[in-house]
Short mmCIF file of C-alpha atoms in Angstrom, two decimals:
data_model
loop_
_atom_site.label_atom_id
_atom_site.label_comp_id
_atom_site.label_asym_id
_atom_site.label_seq_id
_atom_site.Cartn_x
_atom_site.Cartn_y
_atom_site.Cartn_z
CA MET U 1 12.26 22.44 141.59
CA ILE U 2 13.37 19.04 140.41
CA ASP U 3 16.90 18.19 141.35
CA LEU U 4 18.66 17.10 138.15
CA PRO U 5 21.34 14.46 138.46
CA TRP U 6 23.65 16.51 136.21
CA ASP U 7 26.00 19.34 136.90
CA PHE U 8 26.09 21.49 133.83
CA THR U 9 28.56 23.91 135.34
CA ALA U 10 31.05 21.10 134.70
CA ILE U 11 30.80 21.83 130.97
CA PRO U 12 32.70 25.12 130.96
CA ARG U 13 35.04 23.82 133.66
CA PHE U 14 36.12 20.74 131.74
CA PHE U 15 35.82 22.22 128.29
CA PRO U 16 39.51 23.30 127.96
CA GLY U 17 40.62 19.80 128.99
CA PHE U 18 39.54 18.50 125.59
CA TYR U 19 41.85 20.66 123.47
CA ALA U 20 44.41 17.94 122.90
CA ALA U 21 41.72 15.43 121.98
CA ALA U 22 40.12 17.92 119.58
CA LEU U 23 43.49 18.44 117.97
CA LEU U 24 43.77 14.69 117.39
CA THR U 25 40.27 14.63 115.86
CA LEU U 26 41.30 17.43 113.51
CA GLN U 27 44.52 15.68 112.58
CA ILE U 28 42.82 12.38 111.77
CA THR U 29 40.18 14.22 109.74
CA PHE U 30 42.61 16.49 107.90
CA PHE U 31 45.08 13.81 106.89
CA GLY U 32 42.31 11.30 106.30
CA ILE U 33 40.65 13.68 103.85
CA LEU U 34 44.00 14.36 102.19
CA VAL U 35 44.58 10.65 101.64
CA GLY U 36 40.97 10.34 100.50
CA LEU U 37 41.30 13.15 97.96
CA VAL U 38 44.38 11.63 96.36
CA LEU U 39 42.89 8.12 96.35
CA GLY U 40 39.57 9.52 95.16
CA LEU U 41 41.04 11.41 92.20
CA VAL U 42 43.14 8.47 91.07
CA THR U 43 40.30 5.98 91.56
CA GLY U 44 37.75 8.30 89.94
CA LEU U 45 39.90 8.62 86.82
CA MET U 46 40.63 4.91 86.75
CA ARG U 47 36.95 4.18 87.10
CA LEU U 48 36.26 6.31 84.00
CA SER U 49 38.93 4.63 81.96
CA LYS U 50 37.69 2.31 79.22
CA ASN U 51 40.59 -0.02 79.94
CA PRO U 52 39.43 -2.86 82.25
CA LEU U 53 42.98 -3.00 83.65
CA PHE U 54 42.21 0.34 85.28
CA ASN U 55 38.48 0.34 85.83
CA THR U 56 38.16 -3.15 87.32
CA PRO U 57 40.38 -2.49 90.39
CA ALA U 58 38.68 0.87 90.84
CA LYS U 59 35.23 -0.71 90.78
CA ALA U 60 36.32 -3.45 93.19
CA TYR U 61 37.79 -0.93 95.63
CA ILE U 62 34.65 1.20 95.61
CA TRP U 63 32.44 -1.89 95.93
CA VAL U 64 34.25 -3.32 98.95
CA ILE U 65 34.78 -0.05 100.80
CA ARG U 66 31.27 1.26 100.35
CA GLY U 67 29.81 -2.14 101.15
CA THR U 68 31.45 -2.59 104.56
CA PRO U 69 31.36 -0.48 107.74
CA LEU U 70 34.14 2.01 108.47
CA LEU U 71 34.36 0.62 112.01
CA LEU U 72 35.16 -2.82 110.59
CA GLN U 73 37.72 -1.33 108.19
CA LEU U 74 39.48 0.48 111.01
CA MET U 75 39.61 -2.69 113.10
CA ILE U 76 40.93 -4.73 110.21
CA ILE U 77 43.69 -2.21 109.60
CA TYR U 78 44.66 -1.83 113.26
CA TYR U 79 44.03 -5.24 114.88
CA GLY U 80 44.16 -7.29 111.70
CA LEU U 81 47.24 -6.04 109.98
CA ILE U 82 49.24 -5.60 113.15
CA ASP U 83 50.52 -9.18 112.77
CA LEU U 84 51.96 -8.22 109.41
CA VAL U 85 53.31 -4.73 110.01
CA SER U 86 53.43 -2.95 113.31
CA ILE U 87 51.19 0.04 112.76
CA ASP U 88 50.49 2.81 115.21
CA ARG U 89 47.00 3.85 116.16
CA MET U 90 47.13 7.30 114.56
CA PRO U 91 48.44 6.17 111.14
CA ALA U 92 45.92 3.32 111.24
CA ALA U 93 43.09 5.76 111.85
CA ILE U 94 44.29 8.12 109.11
CA ILE U 95 44.77 5.34 106.58
CA GLY U 96 41.40 3.82 107.49
CA LEU U 97 39.54 7.10 107.20
CA GLY U 98 41.46 7.97 104.01
CA VAL U 99 40.81 4.67 102.28
CA HIS U 100 37.17 4.83 103.29
CA ASN U 101 36.66 8.39 102.05
CA GLY U 102 38.65 7.70 98.89
CA ALA U 103 35.88 5.42 97.65
CA TYR U 104 33.20 8.05 98.19
CA ILE U 105 35.33 10.89 96.83
CA ALA U 106 36.08 8.79 93.73
CA GLU U 107 32.37 8.63 93.03
CA ILE U 108 32.02 12.38 93.60
CA PHE U 109 34.81 13.12 91.13
CA ARG U 110 33.47 10.61 88.62
CA GLY U 111 30.04 12.19 88.69
CA ALA U 112 31.47 15.69 88.38
CA ILE U 113 33.71 14.73 85.45
CA GLN U 114 30.81 13.04 83.69
CA SER U 115 28.64 16.10 84.21
CA VAL U 116 30.97 18.28 82.14
CA GLU U 117 29.35 18.59 78.69
CA ARG U 118 30.79 16.36 75.97
CA GLY U 119 31.33 19.44 73.83
CA GLN U 120 34.04 20.71 76.17
CA ARG U 121 36.24 17.73 75.42
CA GLU U 122 35.45 18.01 71.74
CA ALA U 123 36.31 21.70 71.62
CA ALA U 124 39.61 20.98 73.35
CA LEU U 125 40.46 18.14 71.00
CA SER U 126 39.49 20.20 67.97
CA LEU U 127 42.14 22.74 68.99
CA GLY U 128 44.71 19.96 68.79
CA MET U 129 44.96 19.21 72.49
CA THR U 130 45.67 15.65 73.52
CA GLU U 131 43.19 13.68 75.64
CA SER U 132 45.25 14.27 78.76
CA GLN U 133 45.58 17.99 78.08
CA ALA U 134 41.84 18.22 77.56
CA MET U 135 41.27 16.40 80.86
CA ARG U 136 43.78 18.47 82.82
CA ARG U 137 43.14 21.93 81.40
CA ILE U 138 39.48 21.86 80.41
CA ILE U 139 37.49 19.08 82.08
CA LEU U 140 39.05 18.72 85.53
CA PRO U 141 38.91 22.43 86.47
CA GLN U 142 35.20 22.46 85.69
CA ALA U 143 34.67 19.11 87.41
CA PHE U 144 36.49 20.27 90.58
CA LYS U 145 34.23 23.26 90.81
CA ARG U 146 31.14 21.08 90.55
CA SER U 147 32.46 18.67 93.13
CA VAL U 148 32.92 21.28 95.84
CA PRO U 149 29.40 21.06 97.32
CA PRO U 150 29.33 17.25 97.58
CA LEU U 151 32.94 17.26 98.80
CA GLY U 152 31.98 19.64 101.61
CA ASN U 153 29.31 17.19 102.60
CA GLN U 154 31.81 14.34 102.55
CA PHE U 155 34.34 16.29 104.65
CA ILE U 156 31.72 16.82 107.35
CA ILE U 157 30.90 13.13 107.34
CA ALA U 158 34.63 12.38 107.61
CA LEU U 159 35.01 14.71 110.57
CA LYS U 160 32.19 12.99 112.41
CA ASP U 161 33.37 9.53 111.36
CA SER U 162 36.74 10.23 112.90
CA SER U 163 35.04 9.48 116.23
CA LEU U 164 35.16 5.81 115.23
CA ALA U 165 38.91 5.96 115.79
CA SER U 166 38.05 5.73 119.46
CA ALA U 167 37.45 2.03 118.81
CA ILE U 168 41.12 1.58 118.01
CA ALA U 169 42.17 3.47 121.12
CA VAL U 170 43.01 6.84 119.52
CA ARG U 171 42.37 9.38 122.28
CA GLU U 172 40.38 11.69 120.12
CA LEU U 173 37.29 13.51 121.34
CA LEU U 174 34.89 10.63 121.83
CA LEU U 175 37.31 8.32 123.64
CA ARG U 176 38.43 11.23 125.80
CA ALA U 177 34.81 11.93 126.73
CA ARG U 178 34.23 8.33 127.75
CA GLN U 179 37.38 8.22 129.81
CA MET U 180 36.60 11.54 131.50
CA GLY U 181 33.02 10.43 132.01
CA SER U 182 34.10 7.34 133.85
CA SER U 183 36.62 9.08 136.03
CA THR U 184 34.40 12.04 136.96
CA LEU U 185 31.12 10.10 136.89
CA MET U 186 29.70 12.91 134.77
CA MET U 187 29.20 11.00 131.50
CA LEU U 188 26.46 13.18 130.01
CA GLU U 189 28.33 16.40 130.72
CA MET U 190 31.48 15.09 129.07
CA LEU U 191 29.57 13.78 126.05
CA MET U 192 27.90 17.18 125.72
CA ILE U 193 31.29 18.86 125.74
CA VAL U 194 32.47 16.82 122.76
CA GLY U 195 29.12 17.43 121.10
CA ILE U 196 29.85 21.15 121.29
CA TYR U 197 33.34 20.57 119.90
CA TYR U 198 32.01 18.62 116.95
CA LEU U 199 29.32 21.19 116.27
CA MET U 200 31.89 23.99 116.32
CA MET U 201 34.20 22.19 113.96
CA THR U 202 31.51 21.19 111.48
CA THR U 203 30.16 24.76 111.54
CA VAL U 204 33.58 26.18 110.71
CA LEU U 205 34.03 23.58 107.98
CA ASN U 206 30.66 24.48 106.53
CA LEU U 207 31.51 28.18 106.44
CA LEU U 208 34.85 27.38 104.85
CA MET U 209 33.29 25.33 102.08
CA GLY U 210 30.70 28.04 101.51
CA ARG U 211 33.45 30.58 101.02
CA ILE U 212 35.30 28.33 98.58
CA GLU U 213 32.10 27.87 96.61
CA LYS U 214 31.59 31.63 96.49
CA ARG U 215 35.09 32.23 95.25
CA LEU U 216 34.68 29.65 92.51
CA GLU U 217 31.55 31.35 91.25
CA VAL U 218 33.75 34.08 89.74
CA SER U 219 33.56 32.81 86.17
CA ASP U 220 29.78 32.64 86.37
CA TYR U 221 29.16 36.28 87.18
CA LYS U 222 32.23 38.45 86.83
CA ASP U 223 32.03 41.01 84.06
CA MET L 1 42.63 20.36 50.64
CA ILE L 2 40.23 17.63 51.73
CA LYS L 3 39.74 14.37 49.89
CA ILE L 4 37.12 11.87 51.05
CA ARG L 5 36.85 8.46 49.43
CA GLY L 6 34.23 5.81 50.09
CA LEU L 7 33.47 7.00 53.60
CA ASN L 8 31.04 4.81 55.56
CA LYS L 9 29.95 5.28 59.12
CA TRP L 10 27.58 3.33 61.30
CA PHE L 11 26.15 4.13 64.72
CA GLY L 12 25.30 0.62 65.78
CA ASP L 13 22.96 -0.65 63.10
CA LEU L 14 22.28 2.82 61.77
CA HIS L 15 24.14 3.49 58.54
CA VAL L 16 24.69 7.26 58.80
CA LEU L 17 27.23 7.85 56.03
CA LYS L 18 27.06 5.83 52.81
CA ASP L 19 29.98 5.82 50.42
CA ILE L 20 30.73 9.50 50.61
CA ASP L 21 33.18 10.81 48.00
CA MET L 22 34.04 14.46 48.18
CA ASP L 23 36.80 16.92 47.41
CA VAL L 24 37.23 20.38 48.79
CA SER L 25 39.76 22.56 46.97
CA PRO L 26 41.85 25.24 48.65
CA LYS L 27 39.88 28.46 49.23
CA GLU L 28 36.64 26.75 48.36
CA VAL L 29 33.54 27.39 50.45
CA VAL L 30 31.25 24.36 50.55
CA VAL L 31 27.83 24.60 52.15
CA VAL L 32 26.22 21.32 53.20
CA ILE L 33 22.46 21.20 53.55
CA GLY L 34 20.04 18.45 54.42
CA ALA L 35 17.37 17.42 56.93
CA SER L 36 18.37 16.50 60.48
CA GLY L 37 19.59 12.95 60.49
CA SER L 38 20.92 13.22 56.94
CA GLY L 39 24.48 12.74 58.20
CA LYS L 40 25.80 16.21 57.43
CA SER L 41 27.02 16.95 60.97
CA THR L 42 28.49 13.47 61.27
CA LEU L 43 30.39 14.03 58.04
CA LEU L 44 31.87 17.20 59.48
CA ARG L 45 32.75 15.52 62.76
CA CYS L 46 34.50 12.74 60.86
CA LEU L 47 36.68 15.33 59.18
CA ASN L 48 37.86 16.55 62.56
CA PHE L 49 38.10 12.98 63.89
CA LEU L 50 35.62 13.59 66.68
CA GLU L 51 33.90 10.61 65.07
CA PHE L 52 35.64 7.82 63.25
CA ALA L 53 34.33 6.28 60.08
CA GLN L 54 34.51 2.50 59.91
CA LYS L 55 35.33 2.42 56.20
CA GLY L 56 36.89 4.78 53.70
CA ASN L 57 39.70 7.30 53.62
CA ILE L 58 40.11 10.92 54.58
CA TYR L 59 43.04 12.98 53.37
CA ILE L 60 43.70 16.36 54.91
CA ASP L 61 46.06 18.41 52.75
CA GLY L 62 47.29 15.21 51.11
CA VAL L 63 47.91 13.29 54.32
CA GLU L 64 45.68 10.40 55.26
CA ALA L 65 44.44 10.32 58.84
CA ASN L 66 42.25 7.85 60.72
CA ALA L 67 41.57 6.51 64.19
CA LYS L 68 44.97 4.81 64.28
CA SER L 69 46.98 7.90 63.35
CA LYS L 70 49.49 8.69 66.04
CA ASN L 71 49.52 12.42 65.38
CA LEU L 72 45.79 12.83 65.38
CA HIS L 73 45.94 15.88 67.60
CA THR L 74 48.25 17.70 65.19
CA VAL L 75 45.91 16.84 62.33
CA ARG L 76 43.02 18.23 64.35
CA ALA L 77 44.95 21.44 65.01
CA ASP L 78 44.99 22.05 61.23
CA VAL L 79 41.22 21.65 61.03
CA GLY L 80 39.31 24.39 62.83
CA MET L 81 35.88 23.51 64.16
CA VAL L 82 33.02 25.77 65.16
CA PHE L 83 30.18 24.05 67.03
CA GLN L 84 26.48 24.72 67.12
CA HIS L 85 26.57 25.23 70.89
CA PHE L 86 29.85 27.20 70.88
CA ASN L 87 31.52 24.97 73.49
CA LEU L 88 33.51 27.86 74.91
CA PHE L 89 35.51 27.05 78.04
CA PRO L 90 33.42 28.64 80.82
CA HIS L 91 36.30 28.77 83.30
CA ARG L 92 38.48 30.86 80.98
CA THR L 93 38.02 34.46 79.92
CA VAL L 94 37.43 35.32 76.29
CA MET L 95 41.14 35.90 75.84
CA GLY L 96 41.87 32.69 77.76
CA ASN L 97 39.66 30.80 75.34
CA VAL L 98 41.36 32.27 72.29
CA ILE L 99 44.94 31.65 73.45
CA GLU L 100 44.38 28.21 75.01
CA GLY L 101 45.42 26.40 71.83
CA LEU L 102 48.31 28.77 71.21
CA THR L 103 49.91 28.26 74.59
CA GLN L 104 49.06 24.60 75.06
CA VAL L 105 49.31 23.16 71.59
CA LYS L 106 51.59 25.56 69.73
CA ARG L 107 53.60 26.28 72.89
CA ILE L 108 53.80 29.99 72.21
CA SER L 109 54.64 32.26 75.16
CA SER L 110 51.55 33.75 76.72
CA LYS L 111 52.71 37.30 75.95
CA GLU L 112 53.00 36.52 72.27
CA ALA L 113 49.73 34.55 72.37
CA VAL L 114 47.88 37.51 73.89
CA GLU L 115 49.18 39.74 71.09
CA GLN L 116 47.83 37.33 68.51
CA GLY L 117 44.65 37.02 70.55
CA GLU L 118 44.13 40.75 70.44
CA ASP L 119 44.35 40.74 66.65
CA LEU L 120 41.87 37.87 66.46
CA LEU L 121 39.40 39.53 68.80
CA LYS L 122 39.65 42.68 66.76
CA LYS L 123 38.89 40.69 63.66
CA VAL L 124 35.66 39.34 65.17
CA GLY L 125 34.83 42.73 66.70
CA LEU L 126 35.19 41.78 70.35
CA SER L 127 38.32 43.61 71.46
CA ASP L 128 36.47 45.11 74.42
CA LYS L 129 35.45 41.68 75.75
CA ALA L 130 38.89 40.12 76.25
CA ASP L 131 38.67 39.91 80.05
CA VAL L 132 35.03 38.86 80.25
CA TYR L 133 33.90 35.30 81.01
CA PRO L 134 31.77 33.57 78.38
CA ALA L 135 28.73 33.52 80.69
CA MET L 136 28.46 37.29 80.20
CA LEU L 137 28.28 37.14 76.40
CA SER L 138 25.31 36.91 74.02
CA GLY L 139 25.06 33.87 71.76
CA GLY L 140 26.36 35.81 68.77
CA GLN L 141 29.33 37.06 70.74
CA LYS L 142 30.05 33.55 72.02
CA GLN L 143 30.08 32.17 68.52
CA ARG L 144 32.43 34.92 67.35
CA VAL L 145 34.80 34.07 70.21
CA ALA L 146 34.57 30.42 69.18
CA ILE L 147 35.53 31.39 65.63
CA ALA L 148 38.48 33.45 66.90
CA ARG L 149 39.56 30.51 69.10
CA ALA L 150 39.55 28.16 66.09
CA LEU L 151 41.33 30.71 63.86
CA ALA L 152 44.10 31.11 66.42
CA MET L 153 45.51 27.75 65.36
CA LYS L 154 45.83 29.04 61.77
CA PRO L 155 43.91 26.03 60.44
CA LYS L 156 44.07 24.99 56.81
CA ILE L 157 40.33 24.54 56.74
CA MET L 158 37.47 25.68 58.94
CA LEU L 159 34.48 23.48 59.64
CA PHE L 160 31.26 25.09 60.82
CA ASP L 161 28.59 22.81 62.29
CA GLU L 162 25.31 24.72 62.19
CA PRO L 163 27.03 27.82 63.60
CA THR L 164 23.89 29.94 63.71
CA SER L 165 21.19 27.36 64.59
CA ALA L 166 21.35 28.02 68.33
CA LEU L 167 21.20 31.79 67.95
CA ASP L 168 18.32 34.22 68.30
CA PRO L 169 17.42 35.49 64.84
CA GLU L 170 18.76 38.99 65.48
CA LEU L 171 22.21 37.61 66.35
CA VAL L 172 22.64 35.47 63.24
CA GLY L 173 23.85 38.39 61.08
CA GLU L 174 26.93 39.24 63.12
CA VAL L 175 28.19 35.67 62.98
CA LEU L 176 27.51 35.31 59.27
CA GLN L 177 29.33 38.61 58.68
CA VAL L 178 32.50 37.23 60.31
CA MET L 179 32.18 34.04 58.27
CA LYS L 180 31.75 36.02 55.03
CA THR L 181 34.85 38.03 55.76
CA LEU L 182 36.76 34.79 56.33
CA ALA L 183 35.49 33.33 53.07
CA LEU L 184 36.47 36.45 51.14
CA GLU L 185 39.95 36.29 52.67
CA GLY L 186 40.36 32.89 51.06
CA MET L 187 39.78 30.53 53.96
CA THR L 188 38.80 27.03 52.92
CA MET L 189 35.48 26.37 54.59
CA MET L 190 32.94 23.63 54.95
CA VAL L 191 29.71 24.87 56.46
CA VAL L 192 26.67 22.91 57.57
CA SER L 193 23.98 25.55 57.46
CA HIS L 194 20.65 26.41 55.96
CA GLU L 195 21.49 30.10 55.64
CA MET L 196 20.74 30.53 51.98
CA GLY L 197 21.84 34.17 51.84
CA PHE L 198 25.28 33.18 53.08
CA ALA L 199 25.49 30.27 50.64
CA ARG L 200 24.50 32.41 47.68
CA GLU L 201 26.86 35.23 48.60
CA VAL L 202 30.07 33.39 49.35
CA GLY L 203 29.41 29.71 48.74
CA ASP L 204 31.15 28.08 45.80
CA ARG L 205 29.21 24.87 46.05
CA VAL L 206 26.14 23.55 47.83
CA VAL L 207 25.96 19.87 48.71
CA TYR L 208 22.57 18.32 49.52
CA MET L 209 22.65 15.23 51.68
CA ASP L 210 19.86 12.85 52.52
CA GLU L 211 19.91 9.58 54.47
CA GLY L 212 23.69 9.50 54.55
CA SER L 213 24.33 10.07 50.85
CA ILE L 214 25.17 13.05 48.72
CA ILE L 215 22.12 13.47 46.51
CA GLU L 216 23.02 16.54 44.53
CA GLU L 217 25.72 19.22 44.43
CA GLY L 218 26.45 22.30 42.41
CA PRO L 219 26.78 26.09 42.51
CA PRO L 220 24.32 27.76 44.89
CA SER L 221 22.47 29.46 42.04
CA VAL L 222 21.75 26.14 40.42
CA ILE L 223 20.93 24.14 43.55
CA TYR L 224 18.61 26.73 45.04
CA SER L 225 16.90 27.79 41.81
CA ASN L 226 17.05 24.74 39.64
CA PRO L 227 17.50 21.53 41.62
CA LYS L 228 17.32 18.47 39.45
CA ASN L 229 16.68 15.80 42.04
CA GLU L 230 13.14 15.37 43.35
CA ARG L 231 14.35 14.96 46.95
CA THR L 232 16.36 18.17 46.73
CA LYS L 233 13.31 19.97 45.43
CA ALA L 234 11.12 18.62 48.18
CA PHE L 235 13.68 19.56 50.85
CA LEU L 236 14.21 23.09 49.55
CA GLY L 237 10.46 23.51 49.33
CA GLN L 238 10.29 22.84 53.03
CA ILE L 239 13.03 25.20 54.20
CA LEU L 240 12.50 28.12 51.83
#
């Protein structure tokens, strides 16, 4: 038998030692998505506006954020802006992830809103509703439903991207693995532990989104 | 009830409505016919301000309205519209569709709105479908819900844009029946439709449009049996 240089029994032994780091990963992801959803909805609506006062900044934001790496964005916020305002690592990571996801979520919402048939708006207006009532009561509910599958996808990307916060010294899963790897000299084992953590979290997230999708199907089938 | 003067509408270079003059009196039922592209649907959509004419005037019940009107949504509430493709709100039940305008535009309490909604659904023969989502309905049922939804606003006039064109033939009758009842009750109606039976039975006037102009108009008996204009004759020859 070949003697492997790894000790896989270390995986269950060290596994619980990553709870705190996993919690940080979840926090960055959760609040980052929250910021991203708010930014995304506002930007998506601005992007659809015919008024250049609204759609130009929205287009510029999406263009810049989607055109540059998240890692760079995080570093600019943390190392770059620190001269201007003293910003902690965690808020920096959350803002960075949020601003980044906001651009993608804006495009998801925009696509979903545009996919709602023109007749829906017309029917709402013909009842005497205002444009904003039609948007709020008729178009957005349908658009939200259609954006659930792509949003689920984006949330999973956000969860995995939260590992980039390790570059600004947030002790989330990946940084914790590297630190533990150096101190125990069991790098692969520690990396595998966080791999399992990520896989567990994305799996739960997937199941969650699937259940939300199911629940939203009500108006398609219920009799 | 409706007065149209010198209405002109372009889509880009395409001149879709050319100097349309038209009056619709209270309780009158006007049926508009014409080939696709003749501008008949556009005319209807202009009357509900879903499209805006570049030139000309539209008066609804004596009040002029146009793209610049501030109270456009209240004007629209007085003009009921029924669409070819129903355009029901898929995320709302049948009752939810019918009372949406009542609760959101007229600001009636939902309890009161539901009471009115029940009467309306009874009128279109769908009392048993109140809690069903539109996806579960047949085309004819959908269109009847759409009619009830428009009627809920107690409009002064009802516009029907090819209300039966998207329906299977066996479902056309139930929708026309509801429309006939409405007409007999004295609703002012403007209907874009090629249903000649309907036009003959309850129509007061048939208007034939071609290439954006009104070519000929008159009582259904005259237009269908004795059209004077060659283009009207040719068109009727094709659809009859």
